[in-house]
Amino acid sequence: MSLTGPILIVDDEASIRQSLDGVLSDEGYSCIHACDGAGALEKIREAGPALVLLDIWMPGMDGIQTLRRIKELTPHIPVVMMSGHATIATAIGATKEGASDFIEKPLQIDTVLNSVRRALAKEDGDLAFAEVSVSAEPGFATEARVLKSPVFEKQTRKGALVPQRTLARGAVMYGQGLHSGKKSGLVFEPLGPGSGIHFVGVTDDHAVPAHIDYVGSTGYATTIRLGNTQAATIEHVMSALNAYGISNLLVKCDGEVPVLDGSSLEFCNLFEEVGLVEQKGGWHRIVIEEPIRIESGKTSIELVPSGRFEIDYTLEYPEPVGKQRFVFRLDDPAVYRKEIAPARTFGFVRDIGELQKQGLALGGRFDNFVLFGEDGPINCELRFTDEPVRHKIMDAIGDLYLLGRRIEGKVIARMTGHTQNISLLKKVRDLL
């Protein structure tokens, strides 16, 4: 293949260097080797490689230290990190230092080749990557990949035409999964217009669209699945994406989106820090033309025609929560950030034991949700007197974004959760 230089393989194990050389040579790539960080820097000075495959765990100068030196020496060369003892923290740390990708050992041929092609801006068949222009503004990302998404295959029930958006550049976050209790994190990558929102494993190649067709479960959180790829507890980040009108984004996570402080506020802060860029291409809201209602016992949710997206939610729990009602119109990210985003996940002391018996709430700490006892919150002060109902609205804004387009209608809900939100959205999908 025509490259500006060879591929540099850096690993202290000769067998891995030889195996990678064989695989890449069969694909037409030219390879050179180094067994440690110092040797890698020397080869870079001598040969000017087009790509570096770099092991993290090496004696002497480890992979992260070597990565830093490479980026100081030649910041333009893409570096793919490799590790047999990977964690989400390691992957995110490598990304922060400038790595373009991260792959796990034992290395799989397809994974290696896909990562190399992505890093070299080659077409990736699994994810249907292609290079497109995003923005030429100073400080913005200049290129972004495109993924295929059911969102843009057809857009019936066309409401208001709105601009497509993505992030101005990539970003990372780190935290803990609420239900799994595992350390978790997120890597955000801009995507080109017409892509939609997708979730993928940190070291995986197979993305799952953030779309109703891929919802796998709704018990206490919304989870999407496709094959072996899963992304759980996506509702908070999806809520913030809906509020900021972000239509195209790749979200890398290790199975579950981190809970952070139990709200969507940190996502809002990140989006505002990174910045958004508008993209070309039509993207229409979904106009609701007739009422849609789901009701079962004390729970009900209805969607009625309206010229805007609005949620009127009522909940009624025993004291100390009691009856709460809040009405929110989603039309300004700043208002969402102030009135809805800070509202945290909440639970009750009486329920925690049962949830943990089911393998849930294993990451619930005293700083990432509101825990109600008989007399009120026992672990923190409320951010709003009606924080629980605002959080329910935040969840609904996220769940109801799983058609990839904002709804143009009014939601009237009572004591509903993820299951009812998704059931309502399926009825909307069936009308499209």
Coordinates of C-alpha atoms in Angstrom, one line a residue:
M1 CA 0.0 0.0 0.0
S2 CA 1.2 3.5 -0.7
L3 CA 2.1 5.1 2.6
T4 CA 4.4 8.0 3.5
G5 CA 6.4 5.6 5.7
P6 CA 6.5 2.1 7.3
I7 CA 4.5 0.9 10.3
L8 CA 6.6 0.8 13.4
I9 CA 5.8 -2.1 15.8
V10 CA 7.0 -1.6 19.3
D11 CA 6.8 -4.5 21.7
D12 CA 9.3 -6.2 24.1
E13 CA 8.1 -9.6 22.9
A14 CA 9.8 -10.7 19.7
S15 CA 7.0 -13.2 18.9
I16 CA 4.4 -10.4 18.9
R17 CA 6.5 -8.2 16.7
Q18 CA 7.0 -11.1 14.2
S19 CA 3.3 -12.0 14.2
L20 CA 2.2 -8.4 13.6
D21 CA 4.8 -8.1 10.9
G22 CA 3.5 -11.2 9.2
V23 CA -0.2 -10.1 9.3
L24 CA 0.6 -6.5 8.1
S25 CA 3.0 -7.7 5.4
D26 CA 0.3 -9.9 4.0
E27 CA -1.9 -6.8 3.6
G28 CA 0.9 -5.0 1.7
Y29 CA 2.2 -2.9 4.6
S30 CA 6.0 -2.3 5.2
C31 CA 7.0 -2.8 8.8
I32 CA 10.0 -1.9 11.1
H33 CA 10.5 -3.0 14.7
A34 CA 11.6 -1.8 18.1
C35 CA 11.8 -3.7 21.4
D36 CA 11.5 -0.7 23.8
G37 CA 10.7 2.9 24.0
A38 CA 14.2 4.2 23.4
G39 CA 14.4 2.1 20.3
A40 CA 11.1 3.4 19.1
L41 CA 12.2 7.0 19.3
E42 CA 15.3 6.2 17.4
K43 CA 13.4 4.4 14.6
I44 CA 11.0 7.4 14.4
R45 CA 13.9 9.8 13.9
E46 CA 15.5 7.5 11.3
A47 CA 12.5 6.2 9.3
G48 CA 9.6 8.6 9.9
P49 CA 6.9 5.9 10.1
A50 CA 3.3 6.5 9.0
L51 CA 1.9 4.7 12.1
V52 CA 3.1 3.3 15.4
L53 CA 1.7 0.1 17.1
L54 CA 2.9 0.6 20.7
D55 CA 2.7 -1.9 23.6
I56 CA 1.8 -0.3 27.0
W57 CA 3.7 -2.7 29.3
M58 CA 7.4 -2.6 28.5
P59 CA 10.5 -2.5 30.8
G60 CA 12.2 0.8 31.2
M61 CA 10.2 3.5 29.5
D62 CA 6.6 2.1 29.4
G63 CA 4.2 2.7 26.5
I64 CA 2.5 5.8 28.0
Q65 CA 5.8 7.5 28.6
T66 CA 6.9 6.5 25.1
L67 CA 3.6 7.9 23.7
R68 CA 4.2 11.2 25.4
R69 CA 7.7 11.4 23.9
I70 CA 6.4 10.4 20.4
K71 CA 3.8 13.2 20.5
E72 CA 6.5 15.7 21.6
L73 CA 8.7 14.6 18.8
T74 CA 6.2 14.0 16.0
P75 CA 2.7 14.9 17.0
H76 CA 1.2 14.1 13.6
I77 CA 2.1 10.3 13.7
P78 CA -1.0 8.2 14.8
V79 CA -0.2 5.8 17.6
V80 CA -2.3 2.7 18.3
M81 CA -1.8 1.3 21.9
M82 CA -1.8 -2.4 22.7
S83 CA -2.2 -4.1 26.1
G84 CA -2.9 -7.5 27.6
H85 CA -4.0 -6.0 30.9
A86 CA -6.3 -3.2 29.7
T87 CA -8.7 -1.3 31.8
I88 CA -11.0 1.6 30.9
A89 CA -8.7 3.9 32.9
T90 CA -5.7 2.7 30.9
A91 CA -7.6 3.2 27.6
I92 CA -8.8 6.6 28.5
G93 CA -5.4 7.7 29.8
A94 CA -3.8 6.6 26.5
T95 CA -6.5 8.6 24.6
K96 CA -5.8 11.7 26.7
E97 CA -2.1 11.4 25.8
G98 CA -2.9 11.4 22.1
A99 CA -3.4 7.7 21.1
S100 CA -5.7 7.3 18.1
D101 CA -6.9 3.8 19.2
F102 CA -6.5 1.1 21.8
I103 CA -6.6 -2.7 21.1
E104 CA -6.4 -5.6 23.6
K105 CA -4.2 -8.6 23.6
P106 CA -4.4 -11.4 22.6
L107 CA -4.6 -9.6 19.3
Q108 CA -7.2 -10.5 16.8
I109 CA -6.3 -10.1 13.2
D110 CA -9.5 -8.3 12.2
T111 CA -9.2 -6.0 15.1
V112 CA -5.6 -5.1 14.3
L113 CA -6.3 -4.5 10.6
N114 CA -9.4 -2.4 11.3
S115 CA -7.5 -0.3 13.8
V116 CA -4.7 0.2 11.3
R117 CA -7.0 1.2 8.6
R118 CA -8.8 3.7 10.8
A119 CA -5.6 5.2 11.9
L120 CA -4.4 5.5 8.3
A121 CA -7.8 7.0 7.2
K122 CA -8.6 3.9 5.2
E123 CA -12.2 2.8 4.7
D124 CA -13.4 0.5 7.5
G125 CA -16.1 -1.9 6.2
D126 CA -17.4 -3.0 9.7
L127 CA -18.2 0.6 10.7
A128 CA -18.7 2.1 7.2
F129 CA -16.1 4.8 8.0
A130 CA -15.5 7.5 5.4
E131 CA -13.6 10.8 5.8
V132 CA -15.7 14.0 5.5
S133 CA -15.3 17.6 6.3
V134 CA -16.8 18.9 9.5
S135 CA -15.4 22.4 10.0
A136 CA -12.6 24.6 9.0
E137 CA -13.0 26.9 12.0
P138 CA -9.8 27.4 14.1
G139 CA -9.7 24.9 17.0
F140 CA -12.4 22.6 15.5
A141 CA -11.9 19.1 14.3
T142 CA -11.3 19.1 10.6
E143 CA -12.4 15.6 9.8
A144 CA -14.9 13.2 11.1
R145 CA -16.0 9.7 10.2
V146 CA -19.5 8.7 9.0
L147 CA -21.5 5.7 10.2
K148 CA -24.6 4.2 8.8
S149 CA -27.6 4.8 11.0
P150 CA -31.4 3.9 10.8
V151 CA -32.1 7.5 11.8
F152 CA -31.3 9.0 8.4
E153 CA -32.6 6.1 6.2
K154 CA -36.1 7.7 6.1
Q155 CA -37.5 10.8 7.8
T156 CA -41.3 10.6 7.7
R157 CA -43.6 12.7 9.9
K158 CA -41.3 15.7 9.2
G159 CA -41.6 18.4 11.8
A160 CA -39.3 21.4 12.1
L161 CA -36.1 21.3 10.1
V162 CA -33.1 21.7 12.4
P163 CA -29.3 21.6 11.8
Q164 CA -27.3 18.5 12.4
R165 CA -24.5 18.8 15.0
T166 CA -21.5 17.0 16.4
L167 CA -18.8 17.9 18.9
A168 CA -16.1 20.2 17.7
R169 CA -13.4 17.7 18.8
G170 CA -13.0 14.4 20.7
A171 CA -13.2 14.3 24.5
V172 CA -12.9 11.8 27.4
M173 CA -14.6 11.3 30.7
Y174 CA -14.0 8.8 33.6
G175 CA -16.3 7.5 36.3
Q176 CA -18.1 4.4 37.7
G177 CA -21.1 2.4 36.5
L178 CA -24.1 2.8 38.8
H179 CA -25.5 -0.7 38.4
S180 CA -22.3 -2.7 37.5
G181 CA -20.1 -1.0 40.1
K182 CA -17.2 -1.2 37.6
K183 CA -14.8 1.6 36.8
S184 CA -16.1 3.0 33.5
G185 CA -15.6 5.9 31.2
L186 CA -16.4 7.5 27.9
V187 CA -14.5 8.5 24.8
F188 CA -16.5 10.9 22.5
E189 CA -15.6 11.1 18.8
P190 CA -17.2 13.5 16.3
L191 CA -19.1 11.9 13.4
G192 CA -20.0 13.3 10.0
P193 CA -23.5 14.3 8.9
G194 CA -26.0 11.6 8.5
S195 CA -24.3 9.3 11.0
G196 CA -26.5 9.3 14.1
I197 CA -25.4 8.5 17.6
H198 CA -23.6 5.2 18.2
F199 CA -22.1 3.3 21.1
V200 CA -19.1 1.0 20.8
G201 CA -16.7 -0.8 23.2
V202 CA -13.4 0.9 24.0
T203 CA -11.5 -1.7 22.1
D204 CA -14.3 -3.0 19.8
D205 CA -15.1 -2.5 16.2
H206 CA -18.8 -3.1 16.1
A207 CA -21.0 -0.2 17.0
V208 CA -24.6 -0.3 18.2
P209 CA -26.9 2.6 17.1
A210 CA -28.6 4.6 19.8
H211 CA -31.9 3.7 18.4
I212 CA -35.1 2.1 19.7
D213 CA -34.6 -1.0 17.4
Y214 CA -31.6 -2.0 19.6
V215 CA -33.0 -1.5 23.1
G216 CA -32.3 -4.7 25.0
S217 CA -33.6 -4.0 28.4
T218 CA -35.3 -1.2 30.5
G219 CA -35.1 -2.5 34.0
Y220 CA -33.9 0.4 36.2
A221 CA -31.9 1.7 33.2
T222 CA -32.0 1.7 29.4
T223 CA -29.6 -0.7 27.7
I224 CA -28.9 -1.1 24.0
R225 CA -27.3 -4.2 22.4
L226 CA -26.1 -5.5 19.1
G227 CA -24.3 -8.8 19.0
N228 CA -21.6 -8.7 21.8
T229 CA -21.7 -4.9 22.1
Q230 CA -23.7 -3.5 25.0
A231 CA -24.1 0.0 26.4
A232 CA -26.1 0.3 29.6
T233 CA -27.5 3.2 31.5
I234 CA -27.4 5.5 28.5
E235 CA -30.3 7.7 29.4
H236 CA -28.4 10.5 31.1
V237 CA -25.9 11.1 28.3
M238 CA -28.7 10.7 25.7
S239 CA -30.7 13.3 27.6
A240 CA -27.9 15.8 27.4
L241 CA -27.4 15.0 23.7
N242 CA -31.1 15.6 23.0
A243 CA -30.9 18.9 24.9
Y244 CA -27.9 20.2 22.9
G245 CA -29.3 18.9 19.6
I246 CA -26.3 16.6 18.9
S247 CA -27.2 14.3 16.1
N248 CA -23.9 12.6 15.1
L249 CA -21.5 11.2 17.7
L250 CA -19.5 8.0 18.5
V251 CA -19.5 7.1 22.2
K252 CA -17.0 4.6 23.4
C253 CA -17.7 2.9 26.7
D254 CA -16.9 -0.2 28.6
G255 CA -20.3 -1.7 28.8
E256 CA -22.0 0.9 31.0
V257 CA -22.1 4.7 30.9
P258 CA -20.6 6.1 34.1
V259 CA -23.1 7.6 36.5
L260 CA -20.8 10.5 37.5
D261 CA -22.8 12.5 40.1
G262 CA -26.1 10.8 39.1
S263 CA -27.2 13.7 36.9
S264 CA -26.4 14.9 33.3
L265 CA -24.7 18.1 34.4
E266 CA -21.2 16.9 33.7
F267 CA -22.1 16.0 30.2
C268 CA -23.5 19.5 29.7
N269 CA -20.3 21.0 31.0
L270 CA -18.2 18.8 28.7
F271 CA -20.3 19.7 25.6
E272 CA -20.0 23.4 26.4
E273 CA -16.2 23.1 27.0
V274 CA -15.6 21.2 23.8
G275 CA -18.0 23.1 21.7
L276 CA -20.5 22.1 18.9
V277 CA -20.2 22.4 15.2
E278 CA -23.2 22.5 12.8
Q279 CA -23.2 20.2 9.8
K280 CA -25.0 20.1 6.5
G281 CA -27.9 17.8 5.8
G282 CA -31.6 17.7 6.5
W283 CA -32.7 16.6 10.0
H284 CA -36.4 16.9 10.9
R285 CA -38.1 16.6 14.2
I286 CA -40.9 14.0 14.5
V287 CA -44.3 15.7 14.4
I288 CA -47.0 14.1 16.4
E289 CA -50.4 14.2 14.6
E290 CA -52.7 12.2 16.9
P291 CA -52.6 11.2 20.6
I292 CA -50.8 8.1 21.7
R293 CA -51.4 6.7 25.1
I294 CA -50.2 3.8 27.3
E295 CA -51.8 3.1 30.7
S296 CA -51.4 0.4 33.3
G297 CA -52.7 0.7 36.8
K298 CA -51.2 3.8 38.4
T299 CA -48.9 4.5 35.5
S300 CA -49.8 6.3 32.3
I301 CA -48.0 8.2 29.6
E302 CA -49.5 10.1 26.7
L303 CA -48.1 11.9 23.7
V304 CA -50.3 14.6 22.2
P305 CA -49.8 17.1 19.3
S306 CA -47.9 20.2 20.1
G307 CA -45.6 22.6 18.3
R308 CA -42.8 21.9 20.7
F309 CA -41.3 19.2 22.9
E310 CA -42.7 19.4 26.4
I311 CA -43.0 17.0 29.3
D312 CA -45.6 17.3 32.1
Y313 CA -44.7 14.7 34.7
T314 CA -46.4 13.8 38.0
L315 CA -45.0 11.4 40.5
E316 CA -46.5 10.3 43.8
Y317 CA -44.5 8.3 46.4
P318 CA -45.0 7.9 50.1
E319 CA -43.5 10.7 52.2
P320 CA -40.9 12.1 52.4
V321 CA -41.1 12.5 48.6
G322 CA -44.8 12.8 48.3
K323 CA -46.6 14.1 45.2
Q324 CA -44.5 16.2 42.8
R325 CA -45.3 17.7 39.4
F326 CA -43.1 19.6 37.0
V327 CA -43.6 20.9 33.4
F328 CA -40.6 21.4 31.2
R329 CA -40.2 22.7 27.7
L330 CA -37.1 21.6 25.9
D331 CA -36.1 24.4 23.6
D332 CA -33.0 26.0 25.2
P333 CA -29.9 24.0 26.4
A334 CA -29.1 26.7 28.9
V335 CA -32.5 26.3 30.6
Y336 CA -32.1 22.5 30.5
R337 CA -28.7 22.8 32.1
K338 CA -30.1 24.9 34.9
E339 CA -33.5 23.3 35.6
I340 CA -33.1 19.6 34.6
A341 CA -29.5 18.5 34.2
P342 CA -28.5 18.8 38.0
A343 CA -31.3 16.5 39.1
R344 CA -29.8 13.2 40.3
T345 CA -30.8 9.6 40.4
F346 CA -32.7 8.8 43.6
G347 CA -33.5 5.7 45.6
F348 CA -35.0 4.5 48.9
V349 CA -33.2 2.8 51.8
R350 CA -35.9 0.2 51.8
D351 CA -35.1 -0.9 48.2
I352 CA -31.3 -0.9 48.2
G353 CA -30.9 -4.4 49.5
E354 CA -33.3 -5.9 47.0
L355 CA -31.7 -4.1 44.1
Q356 CA -28.2 -5.4 45.1
K357 CA -29.6 -9.0 45.4
Q358 CA -30.5 -8.5 41.7
G359 CA -27.0 -7.4 40.8
L360 CA -28.0 -3.7 40.5
A361 CA -27.0 -0.5 42.2
L362 CA -23.5 -2.0 42.9
G363 CA -21.9 1.3 42.1
G364 CA -24.3 3.4 44.3
R365 CA -22.1 5.5 46.5
F366 CA -23.1 8.4 48.8
D367 CA -22.0 10.9 46.2
N368 CA -23.7 9.7 43.0
F369 CA -27.4 9.5 43.9
V370 CA -29.9 10.8 46.4
L371 CA -30.8 8.2 49.1
F372 CA -34.2 8.8 50.8
G373 CA -34.8 7.5 54.3
E374 CA -38.0 7.8 56.3
D375 CA -37.4 11.5 57.0
G376 CA -35.8 12.7 53.8
P377 CA -32.4 12.5 52.1
I378 CA -29.8 10.9 54.4
N379 CA -26.6 11.5 52.3
C380 CA -26.9 15.0 50.8
E381 CA -28.9 18.1 50.4
L382 CA -31.4 18.3 47.6
R383 CA -30.6 20.5 44.7
F384 CA -34.3 21.2 44.1
T385 CA -37.2 20.6 46.5
D386 CA -38.7 18.6 43.7
E387 CA -35.5 17.0 42.5
P388 CA -37.0 13.5 41.9
V389 CA -39.6 14.6 39.4
R390 CA -37.0 16.7 37.5
H391 CA -34.8 13.6 37.3
K392 CA -37.7 11.6 35.9
I393 CA -38.1 14.3 33.2
M394 CA -34.3 14.1 32.5
D395 CA -34.6 10.3 32.0
A396 CA -37.6 10.7 29.7
I397 CA -35.8 13.3 27.5
G398 CA -33.0 10.7 27.1
D399 CA -35.2 7.7 26.4
L400 CA -37.4 9.6 24.0
Y401 CA -34.3 10.5 21.9
L402 CA -33.9 6.9 20.8
L403 CA -35.4 7.6 17.4
G404 CA -32.5 9.9 16.7
R405 CA -34.8 12.9 16.2
R406 CA -36.4 15.2 18.8
I407 CA -40.2 14.7 19.1
E408 CA -42.5 17.6 18.3
G409 CA -45.3 16.9 20.8
K410 CA -46.2 17.1 24.5
V411 CA -45.7 14.2 26.9
I412 CA -48.0 13.8 29.9
A413 CA -46.7 11.1 32.2
R414 CA -47.6 9.8 35.7
M415 CA -45.4 7.4 37.7
T416 CA -43.6 6.1 34.6
G417 CA -40.1 4.9 34.0
H418 CA -37.8 3.6 31.2
T419 CA -40.2 0.7 30.3
Q420 CA -43.1 3.0 29.6
N421 CA -40.9 5.6 27.8
I422 CA -39.6 2.9 25.4
S423 CA -43.1 1.4 24.9
L424 CA -44.4 4.9 23.9
L425 CA -41.5 5.4 21.6
K426 CA -42.2 2.1 19.9
K427 CA -45.7 3.2 19.1
V428 CA -44.2 6.4 17.6
R429 CA -41.8 4.3 15.5
D430 CA -44.6 2.2 14.2
L431 CA -46.2 5.3 12.7
L432 CA -43.1 6.5 10.9

